[in-house]
Amino acid sequence: MIDSNYIYTRDCVQGSNPPCTSVCPINFKTRDFLSKLQRGNFNGAYREYAKNVIFPGIVSKICNQNCHEICPEKISVLKLEAAVVRYADRKEPINYNLPGRKEKIAIIGGGLSGMACAHRLSTRRYNVTIFEREDSVGGSLKDLIDADDLNDEFELQFKYLNYTLETNQEIITLDDLDYDAVYIATGKHGNDFGLLKSWNSKSLGTSKKGVFLGGKVTGCNDMEALMDGMIAAASIEKYIKVGKMDGQADTYHDPSCKIPVEYNDNAQPIIPLNGEYYTKEEAVKEAKRCILCDCTKCKDRCDFLQHMDLLPRKVESDAQMAKSADEGLFERVGTRMIVSCSVCGLCGAVCQEDINVEDILIESKKMLYESGHFPPPFHDFYLRDMMSALSEAYAVKAAPGYETATYMFFPGCQMTASGTEHVERAYGYMLKKNPDTALMLGCCGVPALWAGNQDLMKKVLDKLKNEWENLGKPILVSACPSCLKTFSNYADELECISIYEYIADRGLPENASSINGDWAVFDPCSSRNFPKMQTSVRNLSNRLGAELVELNSSGPEARCCGMGGHIYPANPEVFHKMLNSSINESELPYITYCMNCRNLFLSADKKCNHILDGVLGVKPLEKPFHISELRKNRIRLKKHLLKEIWGEDFEIEKKKYSVKLKISEEIYDKMDMLHISEEDVYDVVEHCIQSNEEILEPKTEIYTGYKQIGIFTYWVQYKKNDDNIEVVNTYVHRIQID
Ligand code: SF4
Ligand code: SF4
Ligand code: SF4
C-alpha cells in the first residue's frame, strides 16, 4: 500500500491486502468485516459487507470463495457472510441527502454488473437509466437465485436511490442513445457493439468516447462481473468529471499480498451443527479464529511501539505533525514519542521493507533540538558525562617512541568509566602485537546525537578525525559497538574494527581466564550491522570454554537493553520494559560486549559478564559502579596510564569541601536512579551549611536544604552527627526556586 504522503514509511505493508482480500474478485476487505464479527457486531459486519459487495443477499449465495484455499486458518468466510445476512437486523441502507446531478448515464443490461454500476452511480446522484431486454432485471442470476429473493435484494439496496428502468428494451445501436456515458453490460454472449476488440480490461474503456464495457460479455464470471460494474462506475465518473477514459487506478482489482503469512497446519474450522448454516454463536466462534492477517512485525518486537501503541506510519505522521503544529501540540504529541524510542533499529532489521523508525526519530530529535523544544532535563546528565569524558578525562597519545600509528585503541567513554582494568590490559595487549598502537580516551559523540544536537556530535567527530589524521590515519580499534555504529554512520572515512575481532584474529592473551558453563550471548543492539564483531565474540567465548546458547533476539535482530537513545529520564516505563524483555530472554547468564548492557543487567540482578573479563583475565563485576564513581574512574585511568606508559604526571584540581558526608549504599542507589552525583550532594550540603540556608525539623533533627545547579534544583536532607553529616534523603526537581 504505497502512500506518497509518507517518506520513510511509504512502502509499509501494514493495512494492505491480507491473503483472502488479494484473491477475492472484488477485493473484499475481509479483515475489517471479520474483526466486527469477532465482537459479535452482526450489524456492523453487514454494513461493511454491503459497502464492499453492494448486494450481500446475492454475493453470499454465489461467491466461489477463492479466499478459503489461501487462508492460513481456513476460515469459512462465505458461511460467515451468509450468517451476517441471516442475523443482521439493521440492513436498511443509509439515505444520503446529496444534490442530484444532471449527467445522464445509460446502462445496457440489468444483470449483476449493470445493477452494480447503476447502484454506485445513482448513489452519487447521477441520472441513471437501465435498458434491460427482458421483462425483469437479474440476468443470469435468475438461474441461481430465487426470483423473489433477487427482487427483494434489489429493492432493499436501491430503496433510497432514483433510477429509471426500461424493461423489454433491446438496444441495437449506440447511435440512438443521447447520454453522457454508457456502460455496456449485456451479459454472456451479449452484444458488444463491436467494441470488445478495443476494450481496456483495466479501465473498461473502449475506443468509443464515453462508452465503457464489462461483465460477462467479456467472458468473466459473476463475481468478476460485479467488480466490473463497480470499476465502470468509477471510470465513468472520472470521464464525466475530466473527460478521460483511462479510469481510476485505485479501484482496479489488486491481487497483491505482501503481508507475511504463517500457515497453520492444524486449523480447525467450526462446522455448523445443523450441517448447513452457522448459529450466531458458531459464527462468532468461527470469526474469532481469524488472525486478522496483517504486518505488525516491528511492533511485535518493540517495547516502545507496543507501550505507545504505535506503528511506523503513525510514528511518521505524528513526527510530521509535530513539525508543523503549534508549540503546545508540538510538545504534547511529538516530544514524548520522539524521546521514547531507543533508536536501536530492531524494527528496521525485522521489516521486509527495511523501514527503520530509528531514521525517522533521529531526524525528529534533531528537529526538536534545533527548534528549541527538546526538554533539556532528558539528556542533561548524559551530555555532562560526555563533556567530562571529552575534557578532564580526555587523552590522545601516540605509543611511546612513535609519532604515528598503525592502530589506535578507542575504548569508548563507557569502558573508560566502568572497565578501567579492561582498557589497561587491552591496550597492553595491543602494544605487544603492534608496538606503535596509539590510544584515545574520549567519546564518539553519540550522547549528542541522541539529544538531537547533531552539531555537537559533528564537533566531537571533527576533533577525533583531526587527531586521527595527525597520527597518520590509523585503524581505529573500538571496544564499544555504539562507537562503531556512530563512526560507520557519521564518519565513514575512519577505518574501524572492534577489539573483539582484533583479539580473535591474533589469539587470546596469556592471562585469559576460562568461562566454563552455559551462557547466552547478548548482542548489543548497536552490533546488529557488524557480523564480524558478533562472530568474534562467539569465537572468543568458545575458546574460553563457554557453552553458548543463542537468544531469540540476536545477531541482526539484537534487541536494546534499554540504554539506547538515553530514554530513561523521558520514559522510565519503556526503559524498564526493554530491560525486562532483555533479561527475560533466557535464564542463563549473559556474555555481552557493551559496558552499558553489562551495567544495566547487573543493576537488575542478572548475571552478566563482559567478554573482555575472560579474555583479559579481569575479575567480573558483581554490582555496577555508582554513577558518582564513573567520572572518577575515567580520571584515575587517565592518570594511571599516563604515568605507567608515558611517565607523565596528571592532576586535576579537586573541589575542596569543609563538610564530611556519610552516604549509605541505599542513598547511592537512589542517587543513581535520579542521576544525582556525589558532587551534587556535597555542593548542596556545603552551600546550605555555609549560608545557613537550611530548615531543621526539630522532632527528627533532620535538616533540609537545596541548591540550584544548572537547570536542576537539588535537595538534600541530612542529620548532623558529631564527626560527619549523614545524608538521609536526596531528590531533584527541574524547578528554579526564587
Ligand atoms: S514491519 Fe512494520 S514498518 Fe515494516 S511493513 Fe510491517 S508494519 Fe510496516
Ligand atoms: S485468517 Fe482472516 S484475514 Fe487471514 S486470510 Fe484468513 S480470513 Fe483472511
Ligand atoms: S525502540 Fe528500536 S525497535 Fe523500537 S521503534 Fe525505536 S528503533 Fe525501532
PDB file of N, CA, C and O in Angstrom, residues 290-340:
ATOM      1  N   CYS A 290     -10.125 -16.185  12.986  1.00  0.00           N
ATOM      2  CA  CYS A 290      -9.368 -15.379  12.016  1.00  0.00           C
ATOM      3  C   CYS A 290      -8.280 -14.601  12.755  1.00  0.00           C
ATOM      4  O   CYS A 290      -8.548 -13.969  13.779  1.00  0.00           O
ATOM      5  N   ILE A 291      -7.087 -14.658  12.247  1.00  0.00           N
ATOM      6  CA  ILE A 291      -5.969 -13.983  12.924  1.00  0.00           C
ATOM      7  C   ILE A 291      -5.769 -12.564  12.382  1.00  0.00           C
ATOM      8  O   ILE A 291      -4.781 -11.905  12.689  1.00  0.00           O
ATOM      9  N   LEU A 292      -6.720 -12.107  11.569  1.00  0.00           N
ATOM     10  CA  LEU A 292      -6.680 -10.743  11.015  1.00  0.00           C
ATOM     11  C   LEU A 292      -5.298 -10.454  10.434  1.00  0.00           C
ATOM     12  O   LEU A 292      -4.606  -9.512  10.841  1.00  0.00           O
ATOM     13  N   CYS A 293      -4.910 -11.304   9.500  1.00  0.00           N
ATOM     14  CA  CYS A 293      -3.556 -11.222   8.922  1.00  0.00           C
ATOM     15  C   CYS A 293      -3.161  -9.776   8.608  1.00  0.00           C
ATOM     16  O   CYS A 293      -3.892  -9.068   7.924  1.00  0.00           O
ATOM     17  N   ASP A 294      -2.046  -9.384   9.125  1.00  0.00           N
ATOM     18  CA  ASP A 294      -1.524  -8.048   8.827  1.00  0.00           C
ATOM     19  C   ASP A 294      -0.052  -8.049   9.213  1.00  0.00           C
ATOM     20  O   ASP A 294       0.422  -8.987   9.852  1.00  0.00           O
ATOM     21  N   CYS A 295       0.634  -7.001   8.846  1.00  0.00           N
ATOM     22  CA  CYS A 295       2.029  -6.923   9.253  1.00  0.00           C
ATOM     23  C   CYS A 295       2.150  -6.022  10.470  1.00  0.00           C
ATOM     24  O   CYS A 295       1.773  -4.850  10.433  1.00  0.00           O
ATOM     25  N   THR A 296       2.634  -6.602  11.549  1.00  0.00           N
ATOM     26  CA  THR A 296       2.946  -5.803  12.744  1.00  0.00           C
ATOM     27  C   THR A 296       4.294  -6.286  13.273  1.00  0.00           C
ATOM     28  O   THR A 296       4.547  -6.255  14.468  1.00  0.00           O
ATOM     29  N   LYS A 297       5.121  -6.753  12.351  1.00  0.00           N
ATOM     30  CA  LYS A 297       6.380  -7.389  12.766  1.00  0.00           C
ATOM     31  C   LYS A 297       7.230  -6.472  13.634  1.00  0.00           C
ATOM     32  O   LYS A 297       7.833  -6.906  14.606  1.00  0.00           O
ATOM     33  N   CYS A 298       7.307  -5.207  13.244  1.00  0.00           N
ATOM     34  CA  CYS A 298       8.148  -4.280  14.004  1.00  0.00           C
ATOM     35  C   CYS A 298       7.576  -4.085  15.399  1.00  0.00           C
ATOM     36  O   CYS A 298       8.296  -4.145  16.396  1.00  0.00           O
ATOM     37  N   LYS A 299       6.270  -3.893  15.462  1.00  0.00           N
ATOM     38  CA  LYS A 299       5.640  -3.644  16.762  1.00  0.00           C
ATOM     39  C   LYS A 299       5.750  -4.874  17.663  1.00  0.00           C
ATOM     40  O   LYS A 299       5.962  -4.752  18.868  1.00  0.00           O
ATOM     41  N   ASP A 300       5.619  -6.054  17.051  1.00  0.00           N
ATOM     42  CA  ASP A 300       5.700  -7.280  17.854  1.00  0.00           C
ATOM     43  C   ASP A 300       7.038  -7.403  18.575  1.00  0.00           C
ATOM     44  O   ASP A 300       7.141  -8.077  19.589  1.00  0.00           O
ATOM     45  N   ARG A 301       8.061  -6.752  18.022  1.00  0.00           N
ATOM     46  CA  ARG A 301       9.391  -6.908  18.617  1.00  0.00           C
ATOM     47  C   ARG A 301       9.818  -5.705  19.453  1.00  0.00           C
ATOM     48  O   ARG A 301      10.895  -5.737  20.049  1.00  0.00           O
ATOM     49  N   CYS A 302       9.009  -4.654  19.462  1.00  0.00           N
ATOM     50  CA  CYS A 302       9.497  -3.421  20.082  1.00  0.00           C
ATOM     51  C   CYS A 302       8.632  -2.992  21.269  1.00  0.00           C
ATOM     52  O   CYS A 302       7.433  -2.762  21.124  1.00  0.00           O
ATOM     53  N   ASP A 303       9.242  -2.884  22.425  1.00  0.00           N
ATOM     54  CA  ASP A 303       8.502  -2.478  23.627  1.00  0.00           C
ATOM     55  C   ASP A 303       8.020  -1.034  23.526  1.00  0.00           C
ATOM     56  O   ASP A 303       6.972  -0.690  24.056  1.00  0.00           O
ATOM     57  N   PHE A 304       8.790  -0.197  22.864  1.00  0.00           N
ATOM     58  CA  PHE A 304       8.389   1.215  22.709  1.00  0.00           C
ATOM     59  C   PHE A 304       7.112   1.313  21.868  1.00  0.00           C
ATOM     60  O   PHE A 304       6.132   1.957  22.264  1.00  0.00           O
ATOM     61  N   LEU A 305       7.102   0.642  20.704  1.00  0.00           N
ATOM     62  CA  LEU A 305       5.922   0.720  19.833  1.00  0.00           C
ATOM     63  C   LEU A 305       4.709   0.104  20.523  1.00  0.00           C
ATOM     64  O   LEU A 305       3.595   0.611  20.422  1.00  0.00           O
ATOM     65  N   GLN A 306       4.937  -0.978  21.262  1.00  0.00           N
ATOM     66  CA  GLN A 306       3.815  -1.611  21.970  1.00  0.00           C
ATOM     67  C   GLN A 306       3.308  -0.705  23.084  1.00  0.00           C
ATOM     68  O   GLN A 306       2.110  -0.483  23.222  1.00  0.00           O
ATOM     69  N   HIS A 307       4.231  -0.180  23.867  1.00  0.00           N
ATOM     70  CA  HIS A 307       3.831   0.637  25.015  1.00  0.00           C
ATOM     71  C   HIS A 307       3.037   1.860  24.559  1.00  0.00           C
ATOM     72  O   HIS A 307       2.061   2.252  25.192  1.00  0.00           O
ATOM     73  N   MET A 308       3.459   2.447  23.440  1.00  0.00           N
ATOM     74  CA  MET A 308       2.789   3.664  22.980  1.00  0.00           C
ATOM     75  C   MET A 308       1.739   3.367  21.911  1.00  0.00           C
ATOM     76  O   MET A 308       1.165   4.283  21.335  1.00  0.00           O
ATOM     77  N   ASP A 309       1.507   2.077  21.673  1.00  0.00           N
ATOM     78  CA  ASP A 309       0.523   1.630  20.687  1.00  0.00           C
ATOM     79  C   ASP A 309       0.694   2.364  19.349  1.00  0.00           C
ATOM     80  O   ASP A 309      -0.211   3.037  18.860  1.00  0.00           O
ATOM     81  N   LEU A 310       1.880   2.203  18.793  1.00  0.00           N
ATOM     82  CA  LEU A 310       2.215   2.895  17.550  1.00  0.00           C
ATOM     83  C   LEU A 310       2.645   1.899  16.490  1.00  0.00           C
ATOM     84  O   LEU A 310       3.192   0.846  16.814  1.00  0.00           O
ATOM     85  N   LEU A 311       2.409   2.273  15.249  1.00  0.00           N
ATOM     86  CA  LEU A 311       3.040   1.579  14.131  1.00  0.00           C
ATOM     87  C   LEU A 311       3.821   2.644  13.363  1.00  0.00           C
ATOM     88  O   LEU A 311       3.542   3.844  13.509  1.00  0.00           O
ATOM     89  N   PRO A 312       4.789   2.238  12.560  1.00  0.00           N
ATOM     90  CA  PRO A 312       5.673   3.236  11.944  1.00  0.00           C
ATOM     91  C   PRO A 312       4.970   4.352  11.175  1.00  0.00           C
ATOM     92  O   PRO A 312       5.399   5.499  11.203  1.00  0.00           O
ATOM     93  N   ARG A 313       3.879   4.039  10.475  1.00  0.00           N
ATOM     94  CA  ARG A 313       3.169   5.111   9.757  1.00  0.00           C
ATOM     95  C   ARG A 313       2.708   6.198  10.731  1.00  0.00           C
ATOM     96  O   ARG A 313       2.777   7.383  10.450  1.00  0.00           O
ATOM     97  N   LYS A 314       2.213   5.752  11.874  1.00  0.00           N
ATOM     98  CA  LYS A 314       1.705   6.707  12.872  1.00  0.00           C
ATOM     99  C   LYS A 314       2.891   7.492  13.445  1.00  0.00           C
ATOM    100  O   LYS A 314       2.786   8.696  13.687  1.00  0.00           O
ATOM    101  N   VAL A 315       4.009   6.794  13.642  1.00  0.00           N
ATOM    102  CA  VAL A 315       5.204   7.490  14.136  1.00  0.00           C
ATOM    103  C   VAL A 315       5.557   8.605  13.161  1.00  0.00           C
ATOM    104  O   VAL A 315       5.780   9.755  13.549  1.00  0.00           O
ATOM    105  N   GLU A 316       5.568   8.262  11.867  1.00  0.00           N
ATOM    106  CA  GLU A 316       5.961   9.278  10.892  1.00  0.00           C
ATOM    107  C   GLU A 316       4.942  10.412  10.840  1.00  0.00           C
ATOM    108  O   GLU A 316       5.314  11.591  10.796  1.00  0.00           O
ATOM    109  N   SER A 317       3.649  10.078  10.881  1.00  0.00           N
ATOM    110  CA  SER A 317       2.676  11.173  10.766  1.00  0.00           C
ATOM    111  C   SER A 317       2.697  12.028  12.022  1.00  0.00           C
ATOM    112  O   SER A 317       2.592  13.250  11.943  1.00  0.00           O
ATOM    113  N   ASP A 318       2.886  11.415  13.196  1.00  0.00           N
ATOM    114  CA  ASP A 318       2.971  12.225  14.420  1.00  0.00           C
ATOM    115  C   ASP A 318       4.219  13.105  14.390  1.00  0.00           C
ATOM    116  O   ASP A 318       4.191  14.252  14.836  1.00  0.00           O
ATOM    117  N   ALA A 319       5.307  12.549  13.862  1.00  0.00           N
ATOM    118  CA  ALA A 319       6.540  13.340  13.785  1.00  0.00           C
ATOM    119  C   ALA A 319       6.350  14.504  12.811  1.00  0.00           C
ATOM    120  O   ALA A 319       6.793  15.622  13.067  1.00  0.00           O
ATOM    121  N   GLN A 320       5.639  14.233  11.706  1.00  0.00           N
ATOM    122  CA  GLN A 320       5.367  15.313  10.735  1.00  0.00           C
ATOM    123  C   GLN A 320       4.480  16.373  11.363  1.00  0.00           C
ATOM    124  O   GLN A 320       4.695  17.564  11.206  1.00  0.00           O
ATOM    125  N   MET A 321       3.480  15.894  12.118  1.00  0.00           N
ATOM    126  CA  MET A 321       2.551  16.825  12.749  1.00  0.00           C
ATOM    127  C   MET A 321       3.307  17.681  13.762  1.00  0.00           C
ATOM    128  O   MET A 321       3.088  18.884  13.872  1.00  0.00           O
ATOM    129  N   ALA A 322       4.216  17.035  14.468  1.00  0.00           N
ATOM    130  CA  ALA A 322       4.994  17.763  15.474  1.00  0.00           C
ATOM    131  C   ALA A 322       5.752  18.918  14.827  1.00  0.00           C
ATOM    132  O   ALA A 322       5.895  19.988  15.402  1.00  0.00           O
ATOM    133  N   LYS A 323       6.203  18.683  13.590  1.00  0.00           N
ATOM    134  CA  LYS A 323       6.974  19.708  12.890  1.00  0.00           C
ATOM    135  C   LYS A 323       6.116  20.935  12.594  1.00  0.00           C
ATOM    136  O   LYS A 323       6.562  22.056  12.683  1.00  0.00           O
ATOM    137  N   SER A 324       4.848  20.670  12.240  1.00  0.00           N
ATOM    138  CA  SER A 324       4.034  21.789  11.774  1.00  0.00           C
ATOM    139  C   SER A 324       3.090  22.334  12.842  1.00  0.00           C
ATOM    140  O   SER A 324       2.509  23.386  12.666  1.00  0.00           O
ATOM    141  N   ALA A 325       2.952  21.614  13.962  1.00  0.00           N
ATOM    142  CA  ALA A 325       1.965  22.041  14.957  1.00  0.00           C
ATOM    143  C   ALA A 325       2.475  23.225  15.768  1.00  0.00           C
ATOM    144  O   ALA A 325       3.660  23.527  15.778  1.00  0.00           O
ATOM    145  N   ASP A 326       1.541  23.877  16.460  1.00  0.00           N
ATOM    146  CA  ASP A 326       1.971  24.978  17.318  1.00  0.00           C
ATOM    147  C   ASP A 326       2.665  24.398  18.546  1.00  0.00           C
ATOM    148  O   ASP A 326       2.702  23.199  18.770  1.00  0.00           O
ATOM    149  N   GLU A 327       3.194  25.278  19.348  1.00  0.00           N
ATOM    150  CA  GLU A 327       4.082  24.845  20.420  1.00  0.00           C
ATOM    151  C   GLU A 327       3.452  23.823  21.374  1.00  0.00           C
ATOM    152  O   GLU A 327       4.021  22.788  21.656  1.00  0.00           O
ATOM    153  N   GLY A 328       2.237  24.122  21.852  1.00  0.00           N
ATOM    154  CA  GLY A 328       1.611  23.235  22.838  1.00  0.00           C
ATOM    155  C   GLY A 328       1.432  21.840  22.286  1.00  0.00           C
ATOM    156  O   GLY A 328       1.865  20.851  22.870  1.00  0.00           O
ATOM    157  N   LEU A 329       0.834  21.773  21.097  1.00  0.00           N
ATOM    158  CA  LEU A 329       0.558  20.478  20.489  1.00  0.00           C
ATOM    159  C   LEU A 329       1.869  19.777  20.148  1.00  0.00           C
ATOM    160  O   LEU A 329       2.035  18.578  20.335  1.00  0.00           O
ATOM    161  N   PHE A 330       2.791  20.579  19.654  1.00  0.00           N
ATOM    162  CA  PHE A 330       4.110  20.064  19.301  1.00  0.00           C
ATOM    163  C   PHE A 330       4.679  19.269  20.467  1.00  0.00           C
ATOM    164  O   PHE A 330       5.081  18.122  20.355  1.00  0.00           O
ATOM    165  N   GLU A 331       4.652  19.907  21.635  1.00  0.00           N
ATOM    166  CA  GLU A 331       5.283  19.274  22.781  1.00  0.00           C
ATOM    167  C   GLU A 331       4.508  18.038  23.209  1.00  0.00           C
ATOM    168  O   GLU A 331       5.083  17.015  23.530  1.00  0.00           O
ATOM    169  N   ARG A 332       3.177  18.158  23.185  1.00  0.00           N
ATOM    170  CA  ARG A 332       2.368  17.043  23.672  1.00  0.00           C
ATOM    171  C   ARG A 332       2.488  15.833  22.748  1.00  0.00           C
ATOM    172  O   ARG A 332       2.773  14.731  23.164  1.00  0.00           O
ATOM    173  N   VAL A 333       2.228  16.065  21.468  1.00  0.00           N
ATOM    174  CA  VAL A 333       2.157  14.949  20.520  1.00  0.00           C
ATOM    175  C   VAL A 333       3.537  14.390  20.217  1.00  0.00           C
ATOM    176  O   VAL A 333       3.762  13.195  20.226  1.00  0.00           O
ATOM    177  N   GLY A 334       4.451  15.316  19.956  1.00  0.00           N
ATOM    178  CA  GLY A 334       5.730  14.867  19.428  1.00  0.00           C
ATOM    179  C   GLY A 334       6.739  14.406  20.453  1.00  0.00           C
ATOM    180  O   GLY A 334       7.272  13.309  20.359  1.00  0.00           O
ATOM    181  N   THR A 335       6.965  15.226  21.460  1.00  0.00           N
ATOM    182  CA  THR A 335       8.128  15.014  22.304  1.00  0.00           C
ATOM    183  C   THR A 335       8.153  13.648  22.962  1.00  0.00           C
ATOM    184  O   THR A 335       9.148  12.938  22.899  1.00  0.00           O
ATOM    185  N   ARG A 336       7.048  13.270  23.571  1.00  0.00           N
ATOM    186  CA  ARG A 336       7.056  12.016  24.319  1.00  0.00           C
ATOM    187  C   ARG A 336       7.401  10.841  23.408  1.00  0.00           C
ATOM    188  O   ARG A 336       8.174   9.961  23.764  1.00  0.00           O
ATOM    189  N   MET A 337       6.823  10.877  22.211  1.00  0.00           N
ATOM    190  CA  MET A 337       7.113   9.784  21.283  1.00  0.00           C
ATOM    191  C   MET A 337       8.578   9.835  20.827  1.00  0.00           C
ATOM    192  O   MET A 337       9.290   8.836  20.866  1.00  0.00           O
ATOM    193  N   ILE A 338       8.999  11.040  20.451  1.00  0.00           N
ATOM    194  CA  ILE A 338      10.333  11.166  19.858  1.00  0.00           C
ATOM    195  C   ILE A 338      11.429  10.756  20.842  1.00  0.00           C
ATOM    196  O   ILE A 338      12.423  10.157  20.461  1.00  0.00           O
ATOM    197  N   VAL A 339      11.219  11.052  22.117  1.00  0.00           N
ATOM    198  CA  VAL A 339      12.290  10.766  23.079  1.00  0.00           C
ATOM    199  C   VAL A 339      12.154   9.392  23.727  1.00  0.00           C
ATOM    200  O   VAL A 339      12.955   9.032  24.577  1.00  0.00           O
ATOM    201  N   SER A 340      11.146   8.614  23.330  1.00  0.00           N
ATOM    202  CA  SER A 340      10.948   7.314  23.982  1.00  0.00           C
ATOM    203  C   SER A 340      11.481   6.142  23.174  1.00  0.00           C
ATOM    204  O   SER A 340      11.439   5.002  23.634  1.00  0.00           O
TER     205      SER A 340
END
